PDB file of C-alpha atoms in Angstrom:
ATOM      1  CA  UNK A  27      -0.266  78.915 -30.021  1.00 56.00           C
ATOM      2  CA  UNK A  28      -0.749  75.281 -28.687  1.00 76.00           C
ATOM      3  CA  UNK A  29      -1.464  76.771 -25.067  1.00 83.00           C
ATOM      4  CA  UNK A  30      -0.786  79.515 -22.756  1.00 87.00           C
ATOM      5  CA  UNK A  31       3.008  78.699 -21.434  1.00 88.00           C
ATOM      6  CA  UNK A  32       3.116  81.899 -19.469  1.00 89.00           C
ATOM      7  CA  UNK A  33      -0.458  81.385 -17.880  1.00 92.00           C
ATOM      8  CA  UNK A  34       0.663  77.913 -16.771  1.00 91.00           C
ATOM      9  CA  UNK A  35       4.111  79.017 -15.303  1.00 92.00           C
ATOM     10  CA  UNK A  36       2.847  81.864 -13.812  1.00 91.00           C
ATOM     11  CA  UNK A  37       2.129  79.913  -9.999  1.00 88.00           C
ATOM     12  CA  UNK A  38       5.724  78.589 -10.317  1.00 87.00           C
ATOM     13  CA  UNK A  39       9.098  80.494  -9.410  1.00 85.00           C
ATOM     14  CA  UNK A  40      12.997  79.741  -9.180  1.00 88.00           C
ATOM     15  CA  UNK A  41      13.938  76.337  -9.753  1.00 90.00           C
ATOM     16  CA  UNK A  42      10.459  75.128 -10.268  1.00 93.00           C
ATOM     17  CA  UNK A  43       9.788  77.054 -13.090  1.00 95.00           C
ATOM     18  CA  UNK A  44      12.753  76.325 -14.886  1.00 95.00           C
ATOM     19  CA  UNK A  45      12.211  72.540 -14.273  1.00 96.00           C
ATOM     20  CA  UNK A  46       8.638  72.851 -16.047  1.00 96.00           C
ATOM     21  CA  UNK A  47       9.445  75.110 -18.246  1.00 96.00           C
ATOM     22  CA  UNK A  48      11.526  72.470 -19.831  1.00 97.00           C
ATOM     23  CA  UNK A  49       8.468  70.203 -19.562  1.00 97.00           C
ATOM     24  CA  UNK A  50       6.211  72.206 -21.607  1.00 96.00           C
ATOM     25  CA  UNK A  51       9.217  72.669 -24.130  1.00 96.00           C
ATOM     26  CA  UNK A  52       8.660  68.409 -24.860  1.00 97.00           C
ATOM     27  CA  UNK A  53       4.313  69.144 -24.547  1.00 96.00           C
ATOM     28  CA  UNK A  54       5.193  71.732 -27.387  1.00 96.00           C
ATOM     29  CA  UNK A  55       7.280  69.317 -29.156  1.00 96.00           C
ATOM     30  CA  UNK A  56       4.774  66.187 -28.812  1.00 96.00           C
ATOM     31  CA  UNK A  57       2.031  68.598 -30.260  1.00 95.00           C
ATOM     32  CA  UNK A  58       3.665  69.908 -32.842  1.00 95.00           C
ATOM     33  CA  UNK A  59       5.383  67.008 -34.134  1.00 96.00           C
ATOM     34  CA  UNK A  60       2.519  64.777 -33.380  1.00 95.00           C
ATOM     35  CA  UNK A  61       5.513  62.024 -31.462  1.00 95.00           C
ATOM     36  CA  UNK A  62       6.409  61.226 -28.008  1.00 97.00           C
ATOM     37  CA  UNK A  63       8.563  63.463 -26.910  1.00 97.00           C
ATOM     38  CA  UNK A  64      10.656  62.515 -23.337  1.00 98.00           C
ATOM     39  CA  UNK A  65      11.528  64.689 -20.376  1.00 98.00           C
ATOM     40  CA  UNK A  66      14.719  64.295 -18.467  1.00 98.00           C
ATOM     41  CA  UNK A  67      14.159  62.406 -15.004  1.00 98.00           C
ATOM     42  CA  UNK A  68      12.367  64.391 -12.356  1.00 97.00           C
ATOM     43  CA  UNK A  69      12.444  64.635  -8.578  1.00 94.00           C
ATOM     44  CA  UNK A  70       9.324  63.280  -6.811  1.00 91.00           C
ATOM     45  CA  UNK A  71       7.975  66.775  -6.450  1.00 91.00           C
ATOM     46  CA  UNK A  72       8.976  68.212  -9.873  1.00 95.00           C
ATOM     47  CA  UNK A  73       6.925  65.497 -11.247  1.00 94.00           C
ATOM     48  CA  UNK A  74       3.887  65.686  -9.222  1.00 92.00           C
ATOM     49  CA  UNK A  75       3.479  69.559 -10.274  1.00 93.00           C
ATOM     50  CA  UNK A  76       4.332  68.611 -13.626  1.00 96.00           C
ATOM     51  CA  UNK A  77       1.216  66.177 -13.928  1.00 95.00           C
ATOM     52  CA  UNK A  78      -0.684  68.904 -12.736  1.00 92.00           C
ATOM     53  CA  UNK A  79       0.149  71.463 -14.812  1.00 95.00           C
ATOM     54  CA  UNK A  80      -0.154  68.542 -17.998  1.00 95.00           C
ATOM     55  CA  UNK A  81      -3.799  67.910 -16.569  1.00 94.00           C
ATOM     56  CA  UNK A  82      -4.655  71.590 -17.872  1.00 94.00           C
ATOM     57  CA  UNK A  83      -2.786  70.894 -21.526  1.00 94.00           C
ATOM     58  CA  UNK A  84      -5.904  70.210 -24.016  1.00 93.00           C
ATOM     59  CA  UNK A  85      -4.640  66.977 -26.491  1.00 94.00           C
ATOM     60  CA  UNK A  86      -2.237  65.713 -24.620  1.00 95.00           C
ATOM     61  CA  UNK A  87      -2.054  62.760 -23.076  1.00 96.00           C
ATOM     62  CA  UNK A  88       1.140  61.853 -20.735  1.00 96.00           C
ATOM     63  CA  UNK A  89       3.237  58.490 -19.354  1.00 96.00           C
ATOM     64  CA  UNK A  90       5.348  57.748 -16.230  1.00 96.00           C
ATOM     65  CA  UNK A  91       8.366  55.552 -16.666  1.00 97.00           C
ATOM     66  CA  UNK A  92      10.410  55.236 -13.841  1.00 96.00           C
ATOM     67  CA  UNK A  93      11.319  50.925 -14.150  1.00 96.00           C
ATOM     68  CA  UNK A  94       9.222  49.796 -11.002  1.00 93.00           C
ATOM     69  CA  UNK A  95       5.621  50.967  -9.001  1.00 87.00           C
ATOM     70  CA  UNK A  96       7.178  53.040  -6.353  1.00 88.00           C
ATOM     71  CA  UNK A  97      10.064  54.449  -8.324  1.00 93.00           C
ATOM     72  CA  UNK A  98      10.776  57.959  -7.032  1.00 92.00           C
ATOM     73  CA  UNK A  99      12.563  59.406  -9.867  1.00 96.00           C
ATOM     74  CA  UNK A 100      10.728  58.878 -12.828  1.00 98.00           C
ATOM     75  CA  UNK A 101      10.435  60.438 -16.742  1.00 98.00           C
ATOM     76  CA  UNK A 102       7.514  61.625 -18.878  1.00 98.00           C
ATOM     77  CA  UNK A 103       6.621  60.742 -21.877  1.00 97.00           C
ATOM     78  CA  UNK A 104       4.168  63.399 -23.388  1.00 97.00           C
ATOM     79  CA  UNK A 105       2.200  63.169 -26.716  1.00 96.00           C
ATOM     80  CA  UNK A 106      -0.685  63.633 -28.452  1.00 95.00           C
ATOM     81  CA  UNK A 107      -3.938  62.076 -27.005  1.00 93.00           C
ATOM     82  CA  UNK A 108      -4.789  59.978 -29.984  1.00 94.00           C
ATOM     83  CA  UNK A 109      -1.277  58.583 -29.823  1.00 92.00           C
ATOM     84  CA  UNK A 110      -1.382  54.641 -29.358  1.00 89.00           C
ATOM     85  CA  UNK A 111       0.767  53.852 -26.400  1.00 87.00           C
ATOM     86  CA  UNK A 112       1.904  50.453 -27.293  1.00 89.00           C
ATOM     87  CA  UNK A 113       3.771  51.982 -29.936  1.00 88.00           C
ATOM     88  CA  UNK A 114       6.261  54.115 -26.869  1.00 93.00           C
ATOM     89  CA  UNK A 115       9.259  52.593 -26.318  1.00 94.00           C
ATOM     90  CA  UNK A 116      10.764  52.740 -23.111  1.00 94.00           C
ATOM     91  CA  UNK A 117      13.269  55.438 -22.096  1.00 96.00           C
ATOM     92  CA  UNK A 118      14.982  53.576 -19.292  1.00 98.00           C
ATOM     93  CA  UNK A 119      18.047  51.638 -19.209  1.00 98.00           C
ATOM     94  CA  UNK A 120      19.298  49.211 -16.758  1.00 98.00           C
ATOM     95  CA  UNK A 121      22.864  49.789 -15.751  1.00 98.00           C
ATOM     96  CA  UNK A 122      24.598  46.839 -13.248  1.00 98.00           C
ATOM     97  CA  UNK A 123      27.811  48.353 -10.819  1.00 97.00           C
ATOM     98  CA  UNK A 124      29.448  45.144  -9.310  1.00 95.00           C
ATOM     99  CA  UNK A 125      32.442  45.196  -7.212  1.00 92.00           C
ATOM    100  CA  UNK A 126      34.110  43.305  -4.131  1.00 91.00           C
ATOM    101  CA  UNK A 127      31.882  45.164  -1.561  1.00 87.00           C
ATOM    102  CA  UNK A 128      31.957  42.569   1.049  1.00 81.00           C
ATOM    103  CA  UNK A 129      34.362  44.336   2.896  1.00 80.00           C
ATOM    104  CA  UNK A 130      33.632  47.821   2.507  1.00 81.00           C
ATOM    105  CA  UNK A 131      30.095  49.913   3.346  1.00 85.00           C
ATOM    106  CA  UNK A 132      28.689  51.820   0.230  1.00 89.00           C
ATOM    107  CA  UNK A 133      26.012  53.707   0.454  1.00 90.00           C
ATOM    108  CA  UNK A 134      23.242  55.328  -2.359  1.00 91.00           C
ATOM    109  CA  UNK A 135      25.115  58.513  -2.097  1.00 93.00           C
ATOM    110  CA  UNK A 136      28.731  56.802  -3.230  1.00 95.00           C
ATOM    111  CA  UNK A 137      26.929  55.113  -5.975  1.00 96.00           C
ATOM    112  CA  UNK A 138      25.404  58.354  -7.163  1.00 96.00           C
ATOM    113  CA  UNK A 139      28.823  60.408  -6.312  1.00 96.00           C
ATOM    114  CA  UNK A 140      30.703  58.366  -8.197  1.00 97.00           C
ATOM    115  CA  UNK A 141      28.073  58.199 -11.913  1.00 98.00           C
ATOM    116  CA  UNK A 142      27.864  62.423 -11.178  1.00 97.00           C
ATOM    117  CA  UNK A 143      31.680  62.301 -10.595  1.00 97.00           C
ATOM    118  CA  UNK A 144      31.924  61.076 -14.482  1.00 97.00           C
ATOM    119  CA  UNK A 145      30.207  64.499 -15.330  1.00 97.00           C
ATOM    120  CA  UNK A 146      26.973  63.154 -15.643  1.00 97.00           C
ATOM    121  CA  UNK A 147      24.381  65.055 -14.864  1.00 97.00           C
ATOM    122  CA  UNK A 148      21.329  64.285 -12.273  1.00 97.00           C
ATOM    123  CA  UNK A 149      18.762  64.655 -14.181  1.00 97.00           C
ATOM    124  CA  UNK A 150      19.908  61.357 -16.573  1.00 98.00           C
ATOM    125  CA  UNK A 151      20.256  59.245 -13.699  1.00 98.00           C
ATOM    126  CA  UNK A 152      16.969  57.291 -12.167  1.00 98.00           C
ATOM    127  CA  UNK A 153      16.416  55.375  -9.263  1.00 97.00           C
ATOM    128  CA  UNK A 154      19.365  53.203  -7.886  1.00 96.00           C
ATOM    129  CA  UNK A 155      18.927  50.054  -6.024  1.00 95.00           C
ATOM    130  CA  UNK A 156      21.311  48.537  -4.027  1.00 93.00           C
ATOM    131  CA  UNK A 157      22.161  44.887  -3.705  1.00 90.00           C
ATOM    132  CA  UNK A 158      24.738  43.091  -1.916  1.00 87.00           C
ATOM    133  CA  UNK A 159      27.320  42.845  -4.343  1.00 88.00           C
ATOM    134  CA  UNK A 160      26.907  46.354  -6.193  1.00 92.00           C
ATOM    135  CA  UNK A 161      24.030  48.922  -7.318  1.00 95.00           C
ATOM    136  CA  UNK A 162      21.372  49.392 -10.052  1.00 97.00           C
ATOM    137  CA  UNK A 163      21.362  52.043 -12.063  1.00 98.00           C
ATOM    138  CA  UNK A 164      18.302  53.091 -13.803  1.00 98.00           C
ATOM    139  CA  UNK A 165      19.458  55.688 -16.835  1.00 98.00           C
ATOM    140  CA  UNK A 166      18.542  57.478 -20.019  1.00 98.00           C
ATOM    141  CA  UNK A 167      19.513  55.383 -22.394  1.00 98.00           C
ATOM    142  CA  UNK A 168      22.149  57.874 -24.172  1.00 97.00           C
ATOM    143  CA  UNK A 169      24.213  57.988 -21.461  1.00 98.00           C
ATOM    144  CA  UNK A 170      24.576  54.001 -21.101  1.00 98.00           C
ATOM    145  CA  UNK A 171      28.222  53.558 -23.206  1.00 98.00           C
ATOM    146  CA  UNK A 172      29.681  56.369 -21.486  1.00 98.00           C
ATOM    147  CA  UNK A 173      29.382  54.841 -18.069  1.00 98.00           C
ATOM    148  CA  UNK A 174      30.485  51.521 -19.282  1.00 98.00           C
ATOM    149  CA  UNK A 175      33.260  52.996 -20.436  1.00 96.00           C
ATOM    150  CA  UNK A 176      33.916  55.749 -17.816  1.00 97.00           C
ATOM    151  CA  UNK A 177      32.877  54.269 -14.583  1.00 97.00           C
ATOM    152  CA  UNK A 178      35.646  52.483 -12.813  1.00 96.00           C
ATOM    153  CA  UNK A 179      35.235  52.573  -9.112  1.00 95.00           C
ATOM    154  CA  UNK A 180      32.761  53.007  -6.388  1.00 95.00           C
ATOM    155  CA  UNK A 181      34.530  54.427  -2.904  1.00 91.00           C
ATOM    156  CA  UNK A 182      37.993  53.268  -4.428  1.00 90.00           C
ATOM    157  CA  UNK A 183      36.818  50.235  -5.039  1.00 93.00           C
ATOM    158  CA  UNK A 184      36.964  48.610  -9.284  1.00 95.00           C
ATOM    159  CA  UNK A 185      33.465  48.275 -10.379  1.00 96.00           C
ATOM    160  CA  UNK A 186      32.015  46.010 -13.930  1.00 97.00           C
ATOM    161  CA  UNK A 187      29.201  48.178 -14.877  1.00 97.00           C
ATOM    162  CA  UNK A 188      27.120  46.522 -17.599  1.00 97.00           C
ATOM    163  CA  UNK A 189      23.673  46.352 -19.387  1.00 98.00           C
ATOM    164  CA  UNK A 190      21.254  44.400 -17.802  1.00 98.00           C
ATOM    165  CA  UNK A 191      17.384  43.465 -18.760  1.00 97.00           C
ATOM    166  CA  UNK A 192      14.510  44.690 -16.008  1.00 96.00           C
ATOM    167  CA  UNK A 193      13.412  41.542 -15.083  1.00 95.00           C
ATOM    168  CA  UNK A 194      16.939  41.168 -13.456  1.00 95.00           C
ATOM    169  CA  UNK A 195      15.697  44.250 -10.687  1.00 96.00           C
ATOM    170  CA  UNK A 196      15.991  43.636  -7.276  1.00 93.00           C
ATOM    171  CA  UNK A 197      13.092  45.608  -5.978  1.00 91.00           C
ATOM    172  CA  UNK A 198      11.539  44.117  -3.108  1.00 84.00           C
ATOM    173  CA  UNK A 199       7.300  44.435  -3.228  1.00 82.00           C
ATOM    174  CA  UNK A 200       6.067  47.644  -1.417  1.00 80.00           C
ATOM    175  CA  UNK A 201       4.670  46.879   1.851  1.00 86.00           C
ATOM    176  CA  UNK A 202       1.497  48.706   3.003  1.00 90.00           C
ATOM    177  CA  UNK A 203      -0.009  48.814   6.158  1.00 91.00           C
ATOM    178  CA  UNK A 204      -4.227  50.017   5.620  1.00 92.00           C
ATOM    179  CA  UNK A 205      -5.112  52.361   8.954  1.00 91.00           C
ATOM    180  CA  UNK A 206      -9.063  53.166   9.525  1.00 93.00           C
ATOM    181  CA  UNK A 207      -8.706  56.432  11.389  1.00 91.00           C
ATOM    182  CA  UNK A 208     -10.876  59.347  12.828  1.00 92.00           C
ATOM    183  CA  UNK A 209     -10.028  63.051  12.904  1.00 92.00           C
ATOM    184  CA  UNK A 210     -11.342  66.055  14.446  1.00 90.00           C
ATOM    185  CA  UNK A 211     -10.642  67.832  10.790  1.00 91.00           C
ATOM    186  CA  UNK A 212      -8.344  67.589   7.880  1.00 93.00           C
ATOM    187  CA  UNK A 213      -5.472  69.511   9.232  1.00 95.00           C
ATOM    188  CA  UNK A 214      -2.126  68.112   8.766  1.00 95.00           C
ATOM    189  CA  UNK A 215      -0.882  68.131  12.447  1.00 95.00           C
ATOM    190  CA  UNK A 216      -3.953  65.889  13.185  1.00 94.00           C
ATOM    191  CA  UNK A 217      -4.359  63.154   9.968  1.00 94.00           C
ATOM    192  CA  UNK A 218      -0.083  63.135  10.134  1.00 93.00           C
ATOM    193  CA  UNK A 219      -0.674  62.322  14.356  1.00 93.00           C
ATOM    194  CA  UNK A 220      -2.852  59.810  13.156  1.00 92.00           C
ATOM    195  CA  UNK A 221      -1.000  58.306  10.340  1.00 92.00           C
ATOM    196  CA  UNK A 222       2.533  58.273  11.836  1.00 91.00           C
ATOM    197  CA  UNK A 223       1.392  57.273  15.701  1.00 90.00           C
ATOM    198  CA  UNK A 224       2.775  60.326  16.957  1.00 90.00           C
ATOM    199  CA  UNK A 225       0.621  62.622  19.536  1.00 93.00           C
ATOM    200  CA  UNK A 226      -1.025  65.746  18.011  1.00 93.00           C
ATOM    201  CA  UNK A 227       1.680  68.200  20.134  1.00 93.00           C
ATOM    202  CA  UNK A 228       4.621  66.404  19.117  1.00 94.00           C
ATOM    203  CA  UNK A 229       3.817  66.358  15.223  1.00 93.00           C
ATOM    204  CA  UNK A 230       3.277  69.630  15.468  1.00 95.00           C
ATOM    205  CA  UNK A 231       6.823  70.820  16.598  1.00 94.00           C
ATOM    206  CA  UNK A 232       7.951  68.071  13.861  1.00 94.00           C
ATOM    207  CA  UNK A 233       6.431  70.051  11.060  1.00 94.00           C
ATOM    208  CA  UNK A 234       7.320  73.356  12.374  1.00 95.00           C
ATOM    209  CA  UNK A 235      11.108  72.292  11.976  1.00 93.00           C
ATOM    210  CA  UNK A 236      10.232  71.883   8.861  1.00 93.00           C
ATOM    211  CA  UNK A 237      10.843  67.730   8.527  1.00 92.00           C
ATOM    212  CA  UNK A 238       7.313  66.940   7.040  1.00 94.00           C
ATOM    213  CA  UNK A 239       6.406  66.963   3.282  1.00 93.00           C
ATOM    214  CA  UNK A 240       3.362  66.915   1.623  1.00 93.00           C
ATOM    215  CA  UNK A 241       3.380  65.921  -2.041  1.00 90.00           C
ATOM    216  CA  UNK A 242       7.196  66.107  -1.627  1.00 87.00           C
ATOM    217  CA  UNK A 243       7.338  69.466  -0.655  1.00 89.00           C
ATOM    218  CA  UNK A 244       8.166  71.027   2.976  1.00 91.00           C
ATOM    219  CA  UNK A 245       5.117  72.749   4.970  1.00 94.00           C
ATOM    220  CA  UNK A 246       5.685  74.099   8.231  1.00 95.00           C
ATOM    221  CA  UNK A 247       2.069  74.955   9.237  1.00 96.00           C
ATOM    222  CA  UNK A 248       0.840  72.744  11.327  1.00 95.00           C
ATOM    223  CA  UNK A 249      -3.304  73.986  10.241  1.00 96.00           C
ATOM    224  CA  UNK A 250      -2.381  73.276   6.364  1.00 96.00           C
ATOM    225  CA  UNK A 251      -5.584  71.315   5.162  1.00 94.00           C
ATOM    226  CA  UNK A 252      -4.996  68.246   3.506  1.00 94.00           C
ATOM    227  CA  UNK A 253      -7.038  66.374   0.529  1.00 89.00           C
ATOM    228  CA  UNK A 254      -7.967  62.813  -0.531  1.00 87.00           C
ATOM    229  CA  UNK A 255      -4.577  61.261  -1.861  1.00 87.00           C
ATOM    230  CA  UNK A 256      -1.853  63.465  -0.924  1.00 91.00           C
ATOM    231  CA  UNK A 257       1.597  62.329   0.277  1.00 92.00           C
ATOM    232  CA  UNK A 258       2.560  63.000   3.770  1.00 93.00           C
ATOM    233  CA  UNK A 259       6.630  61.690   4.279  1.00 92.00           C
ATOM    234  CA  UNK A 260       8.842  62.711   7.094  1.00 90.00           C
ATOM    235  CA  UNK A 261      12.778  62.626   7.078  1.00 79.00           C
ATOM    236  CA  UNK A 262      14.127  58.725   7.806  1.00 76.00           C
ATOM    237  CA  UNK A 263      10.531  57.586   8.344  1.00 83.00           C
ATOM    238  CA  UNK A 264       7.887  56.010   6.483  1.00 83.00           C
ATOM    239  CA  UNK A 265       5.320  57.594   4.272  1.00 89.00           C
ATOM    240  CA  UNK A 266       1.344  57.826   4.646  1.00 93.00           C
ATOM    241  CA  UNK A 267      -1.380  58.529   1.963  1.00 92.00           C
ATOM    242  CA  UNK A 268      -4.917  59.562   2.537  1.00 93.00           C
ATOM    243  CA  UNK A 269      -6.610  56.613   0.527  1.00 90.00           C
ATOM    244  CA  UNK A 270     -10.175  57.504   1.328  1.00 89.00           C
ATOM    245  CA  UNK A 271     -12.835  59.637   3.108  1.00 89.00           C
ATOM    246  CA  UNK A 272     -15.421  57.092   4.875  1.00 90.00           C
ATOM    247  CA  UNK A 273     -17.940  60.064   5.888  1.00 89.00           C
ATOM    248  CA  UNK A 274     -18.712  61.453   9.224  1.00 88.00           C
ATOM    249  CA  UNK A 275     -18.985  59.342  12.344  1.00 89.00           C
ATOM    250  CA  UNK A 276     -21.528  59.645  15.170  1.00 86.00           C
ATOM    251  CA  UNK A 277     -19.930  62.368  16.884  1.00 87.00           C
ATOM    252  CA  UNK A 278     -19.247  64.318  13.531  1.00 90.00           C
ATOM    253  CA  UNK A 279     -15.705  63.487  13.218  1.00 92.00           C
ATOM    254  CA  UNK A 280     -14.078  62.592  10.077  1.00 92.00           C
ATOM    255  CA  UNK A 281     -13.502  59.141   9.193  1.00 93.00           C
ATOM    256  CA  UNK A 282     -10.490  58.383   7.260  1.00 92.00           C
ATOM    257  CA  UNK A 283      -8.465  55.020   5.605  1.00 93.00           C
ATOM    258  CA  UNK A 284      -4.700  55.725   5.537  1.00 93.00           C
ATOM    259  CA  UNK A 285      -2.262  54.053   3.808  1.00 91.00           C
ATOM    260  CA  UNK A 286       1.248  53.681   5.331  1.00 91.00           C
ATOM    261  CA  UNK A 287       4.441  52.875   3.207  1.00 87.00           C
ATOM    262  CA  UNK A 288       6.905  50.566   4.703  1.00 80.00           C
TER     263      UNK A 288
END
């Protein structure tokens, strides 16, 4: 046996587990086959577990591809640890949709309604970035003739969809904002008060409604303690990341850098 799947599935239930299941189907593969072997794309959350459970796979070694830094949806490319990486190829393709949208308001979800509407599934379909004139589609590669072919309109309007190279991706820079903070402890109602400008009381009844993630996943408790580099995102707002702990100031409070998303 290569490893323990059952020992490393064991925290995960329901949709989770069958998402990483799947993962540790290509680890197998990539082990036993001594190749790269490619996982389908995965939600923000799907892939941060997935790293962790790949952390715990002895001879294995692991890549994100996901076309630009701050990509959400990305894929993994797992193989053996000796494996040079320069020799991957890339399993991304660049899709562009261009239509007469001058006119009209599209939004992501039309763009993705109307690739899934071809009977593609989500889990082939990246990142899309929209532009004035259309969207860009970040794929598996397998699925690029059949929405070239099959893809006609966005919102009934007649879209071009064709192959285009990455350096053609309109992705604006990530901005970051660095915030030197102090908090009583690490509890999430505190560094997320802190990192969003919000008072303590009012974050609190955020989170409790359930609108705050941490590492892409809901948590409703207000006390959960938080580490060095975890995610903190709430619904139609910005994100923040603990970047560093600076020690203990005068009055024995902890001194924090955050880093806020734009």
């Amino acid at each position: 046996m290569l490893f323990d799947k059952e020992r490393l599935l064991s925290q995960f239930q329901d949709e989770e587990k069958i998402v990483l299941d799947k993962v540790l189907d290509k680890a197998e593969e990539a082990l036993r086959t001594h190749k790269v072997a490619f996982t389908k794309f995965l939600n923000p959350h799907h892939l941060y577990l997935a790293q962790e459970m790949l952390d715990q796979v002895r001879d294995l070694k692991y890549l994100l591809y996901g076309a630009y830094q701050q990509a959400e949806r990305q894929r993994l490319a797992v193989m053996p640890d000796y494996y040079i990486e320069d020799m991957v190829d890339s399993p991304l393709t660049l899709l562009d949709i261009s239509g007469q949208f001058k006119f009209q308001d599209v939004s992501h979800r039309d763009f993705l309604g109307a690739i899934l509407g071809t009977g593609i599934k989500r889990e082939m379909v990246g990142d899309l970035v929209l532009y004035k004139e259309g969207c860009q589609a970040i794929i598996a590669p397998e699925i690029k003739d059949y929405l070239i072919y099959n893809l006609e309109q966005v919102h009934k309007i007649g879209v071009e969809v064709k192959e285009i190279s990455f350096d053609r991706l309109q992705v604006e820079p990530q901005r970051i904002k660095k915030i030197k903070s102090t908090v009583a402890s690490l509890r999430l109602d505190s560094v997320a008060s802190s990192g969003f400008g919000t008072s303590r009381s009012k974050m609190s009844k955020i989170i409790e409604q359930g609108k705050v993630k941490v590492n892409w996943q809901v948590v409703e408790d207000p006390a959960y303690f938080l580490d060095e580099d975890d995610l903190l995102s709430i619904r139609g707002r910005c994100r923040v990341e603990i970047d560093e702990f600076r020690g203990k100031s005068r009055k024995d409070r902890i001194k924090l850098t955050l880093k806020r998303y734009l």
